[in-house]
PDB file of C-alpha atoms in Angstrom:
ATOM      1  CA  UNK A   1      28.128 -30.682  26.147  1.00  0.00           C
ATOM      2  CA  UNK A   2      24.361 -30.962  26.268  1.00  0.00           C
ATOM      3  CA  UNK A   3      22.338 -34.174  26.230  1.00  0.00           C
ATOM      4  CA  UNK A   4      21.345 -33.385  22.633  1.00  0.00           C
ATOM      5  CA  UNK A   5      25.013 -33.116  21.644  1.00  0.00           C
ATOM      6  CA  UNK A   6      25.739 -36.459  23.291  1.00  0.00           C
ATOM      7  CA  UNK A   7      22.847 -38.120  21.460  1.00  0.00           C
ATOM      8  CA  UNK A   8      23.902 -36.572  18.161  1.00  0.00           C
ATOM      9  CA  UNK A   9      27.483 -37.766  18.651  1.00  0.00           C
ATOM     10  CA  UNK A  10      26.250 -41.253  19.572  1.00  0.00           C
ATOM     11  CA  UNK A  11      24.089 -41.397  16.455  1.00  0.00           C
ATOM     12  CA  UNK A  12      27.035 -40.302  14.298  1.00  0.00           C
ATOM     13  CA  UNK A  13      29.172 -43.114  15.720  1.00  0.00           C
ATOM     14  CA  UNK A  14      26.380 -45.658  15.238  1.00  0.00           C
ATOM     15  CA  UNK A  15      26.016 -44.696  11.582  1.00  0.00           C
ATOM     16  CA  UNK A  16      29.784 -44.554  11.077  1.00  0.00           C
ATOM     17  CA  UNK A  17      30.913 -46.468   8.021  1.00  0.00           C
ATOM     18  CA  UNK A  18      33.077 -49.509   8.592  1.00  0.00           C
ATOM     19  CA  UNK A  19      36.435 -50.036   6.935  1.00  0.00           C
ATOM     20  CA  UNK A  20      38.282 -53.286   6.221  1.00  0.00           C
ATOM     21  CA  UNK A  21      40.454 -52.879   9.308  1.00  0.00           C
ATOM     22  CA  UNK A  22      37.302 -52.649  11.446  1.00  0.00           C
ATOM     23  CA  UNK A  23      36.007 -55.866   9.900  1.00  0.00           C
ATOM     24  CA  UNK A  24      39.310 -57.619  10.608  1.00  0.00           C
ATOM     25  CA  UNK A  25      39.211 -56.534  14.250  1.00  0.00           C
ATOM     26  CA  UNK A  26      35.777 -58.076  14.615  1.00  0.00           C
ATOM     27  CA  UNK A  27      36.750 -61.189  12.624  1.00  0.00           C
ATOM     28  CA  UNK A  28      39.565 -61.921  15.062  1.00  0.00           C
ATOM     29  CA  UNK A  29      37.060 -62.349  17.893  1.00  0.00           C
ATOM     30  CA  UNK A  30      34.222 -64.159  16.174  1.00  0.00           C
ATOM     31  CA  UNK A  31      34.161 -67.895  16.614  1.00  0.00           C
ATOM     32  CA  UNK A  32      31.722 -70.545  15.504  1.00  0.00           C
ATOM     33  CA  UNK A  33      28.895 -68.011  15.683  1.00  0.00           C
ATOM     34  CA  UNK A  34      30.238 -66.289  12.554  1.00  0.00           C
ATOM     35  CA  UNK A  35      27.706 -68.164  10.418  1.00  0.00           C
ATOM     36  CA  UNK A  36      24.847 -66.743  12.506  1.00  0.00           C
ATOM     37  CA  UNK A  37      26.288 -63.234  12.254  1.00  0.00           C
ATOM     38  CA  UNK A  38      26.354 -63.635   8.477  1.00  0.00           C
ATOM     39  CA  UNK A  39      22.710 -64.696   8.417  1.00  0.00           C
ATOM     40  CA  UNK A  40      21.727 -61.747  10.630  1.00  0.00           C
ATOM     41  CA  UNK A  41      23.620 -59.446   8.252  1.00  0.00           C
ATOM     42  CA  UNK A  42      21.585 -60.809   5.350  1.00  0.00           C
ATOM     43  CA  UNK A  43      24.240 -62.997   3.729  1.00  0.00           C
ATOM     44  CA  UNK A  44      22.575 -66.047   2.179  1.00  0.00           C
ATOM     45  CA  UNK A  45      23.517 -69.448   3.587  1.00  0.00           C
ATOM     46  CA  UNK A  46      24.594 -70.607   0.113  1.00  0.00           C
ATOM     47  CA  UNK A  47      27.154 -67.794  -0.014  1.00  0.00           C
ATOM     48  CA  UNK A  48      28.316 -68.625   3.507  1.00  0.00           C
ATOM     49  CA  UNK A  49      28.826 -72.211   2.352  1.00  0.00           C
ATOM     50  CA  UNK A  50      30.928 -71.031  -0.582  1.00  0.00           C
ATOM     51  CA  UNK A  51      33.053 -68.901   1.737  1.00  0.00           C
ATOM     52  CA  UNK A  52      33.503 -71.821   4.142  1.00  0.00           C
ATOM     53  CA  UNK A  53      34.581 -74.059   1.236  1.00  0.00           C
ATOM     54  CA  UNK A  54      36.846 -71.506  -0.479  1.00  0.00           C
ATOM     55  CA  UNK A  55      38.740 -70.711   2.730  1.00  0.00           C
ATOM     56  CA  UNK A  56      38.425 -74.111   4.410  1.00  0.00           C
ATOM     57  CA  UNK A  57      41.803 -74.039   6.123  1.00  0.00           C
ATOM     58  CA  UNK A  58      41.392 -70.741   7.944  1.00  0.00           C
ATOM     59  CA  UNK A  59      38.329 -69.887  10.043  1.00  0.00           C
ATOM     60  CA  UNK A  60      39.473 -66.315  10.687  1.00  0.00           C
ATOM     61  CA  UNK A  61      39.767 -65.784   6.929  1.00  0.00           C
ATOM     62  CA  UNK A  62      36.281 -67.276   6.444  1.00  0.00           C
ATOM     63  CA  UNK A  63      34.923 -64.765   8.935  1.00  0.00           C
ATOM     64  CA  UNK A  64      36.768 -61.835   7.377  1.00  0.00           C
ATOM     65  CA  UNK A  65      35.610 -62.826   3.884  1.00  0.00           C
ATOM     66  CA  UNK A  66      32.002 -63.065   5.090  1.00  0.00           C
ATOM     67  CA  UNK A  67      32.209 -59.579   6.602  1.00  0.00           C
ATOM     68  CA  UNK A  68      33.939 -58.247   3.496  1.00  0.00           C
ATOM     69  CA  UNK A  69      31.262 -59.782   1.266  1.00  0.00           C
ATOM     70  CA  UNK A  70      28.556 -58.206   3.405  1.00  0.00           C
ATOM     71  CA  UNK A  71      30.249 -54.809   3.309  1.00  0.00           C
ATOM     72  CA  UNK A  72      30.609 -54.821  -0.469  1.00  0.00           C
ATOM     73  CA  UNK A  73      27.332 -56.444  -1.527  1.00  0.00           C
ATOM     74  CA  UNK A  74      24.677 -54.884   0.671  1.00  0.00           C
ATOM     75  CA  UNK A  75      23.164 -51.425   0.674  1.00  0.00           C
ATOM     76  CA  UNK A  76      26.075 -49.043   1.426  1.00  0.00           C
ATOM     77  CA  UNK A  77      23.832 -47.223   3.909  1.00  0.00           C
ATOM     78  CA  UNK A  78      23.691 -50.439   5.967  1.00  0.00           C
ATOM     79  CA  UNK A  79      27.461 -50.970   6.289  1.00  0.00           C
ATOM     80  CA  UNK A  80      27.597 -49.255   9.665  1.00  0.00           C
ATOM     81  CA  UNK A  81      28.694 -49.895  13.222  1.00  0.00           C
ATOM     82  CA  UNK A  82      25.035 -49.989  14.241  1.00  0.00           C
ATOM     83  CA  UNK A  83      24.106 -52.693  11.716  1.00  0.00           C
ATOM     84  CA  UNK A  84      27.068 -54.870  12.653  1.00  0.00           C
ATOM     85  CA  UNK A  85      26.391 -54.323  16.356  1.00  0.00           C
ATOM     86  CA  UNK A  86      22.794 -55.515  15.929  1.00  0.00           C
ATOM     87  CA  UNK A  87      23.953 -58.696  14.160  1.00  0.00           C
ATOM     88  CA  UNK A  88      26.529 -59.391  16.886  1.00  0.00           C
ATOM     89  CA  UNK A  89      23.873 -58.959  19.578  1.00  0.00           C
ATOM     90  CA  UNK A  90      21.456 -61.253  17.736  1.00  0.00           C
ATOM     91  CA  UNK A  91      24.182 -63.909  17.422  1.00  0.00           C
ATOM     92  CA  UNK A  92      25.213 -63.401  21.056  1.00  0.00           C
ATOM     93  CA  UNK A  93      28.804 -62.742  20.018  1.00  0.00           C
ATOM     94  CA  UNK A  94      29.712 -60.645  23.032  1.00  0.00           C
ATOM     95  CA  UNK A  95      33.517 -60.683  22.692  1.00  0.00           C
ATOM     96  CA  UNK A  96      33.327 -59.240  19.181  1.00  0.00           C
ATOM     97  CA  UNK A  97      30.639 -56.824  20.321  1.00  0.00           C
ATOM     98  CA  UNK A  98      32.900 -55.585  23.099  1.00  0.00           C
ATOM     99  CA  UNK A  99      35.751 -55.073  20.606  1.00  0.00           C
ATOM    100  CA  UNK A 100      33.456 -53.149  18.290  1.00  0.00           C
ATOM    101  CA  UNK A 101      32.404 -50.934  21.202  1.00  0.00           C
ATOM    102  CA  UNK A 102      36.053 -50.258  22.101  1.00  0.00           C
ATOM    103  CA  UNK A 103      36.644 -49.120  18.517  1.00  0.00           C
ATOM    104  CA  UNK A 104      34.191 -46.279  19.009  1.00  0.00           C
TER     105      UNK A 104
END
């Protein structure tokens, strides 16, 4: 496999679309930084507040719902491993980032 093939494969993985199961895997490892991840993904703080209120008894569900909202309400071209990875890096959520990398 040439270097060009490796780069092409890497780019395909980075632009790979995310499914609900991928979002749940990440949600399991996000902690209090989930709010920051949402902001970096472009979810408005008002919406994050609604999610926090609507699912007040379950932080993991809050996180999953935030990711699900992002994946269904943003530009479909942006719902990729690369976009989520960038938000996780910005929020310094390294455990979730590691899990996302293992998924690849």
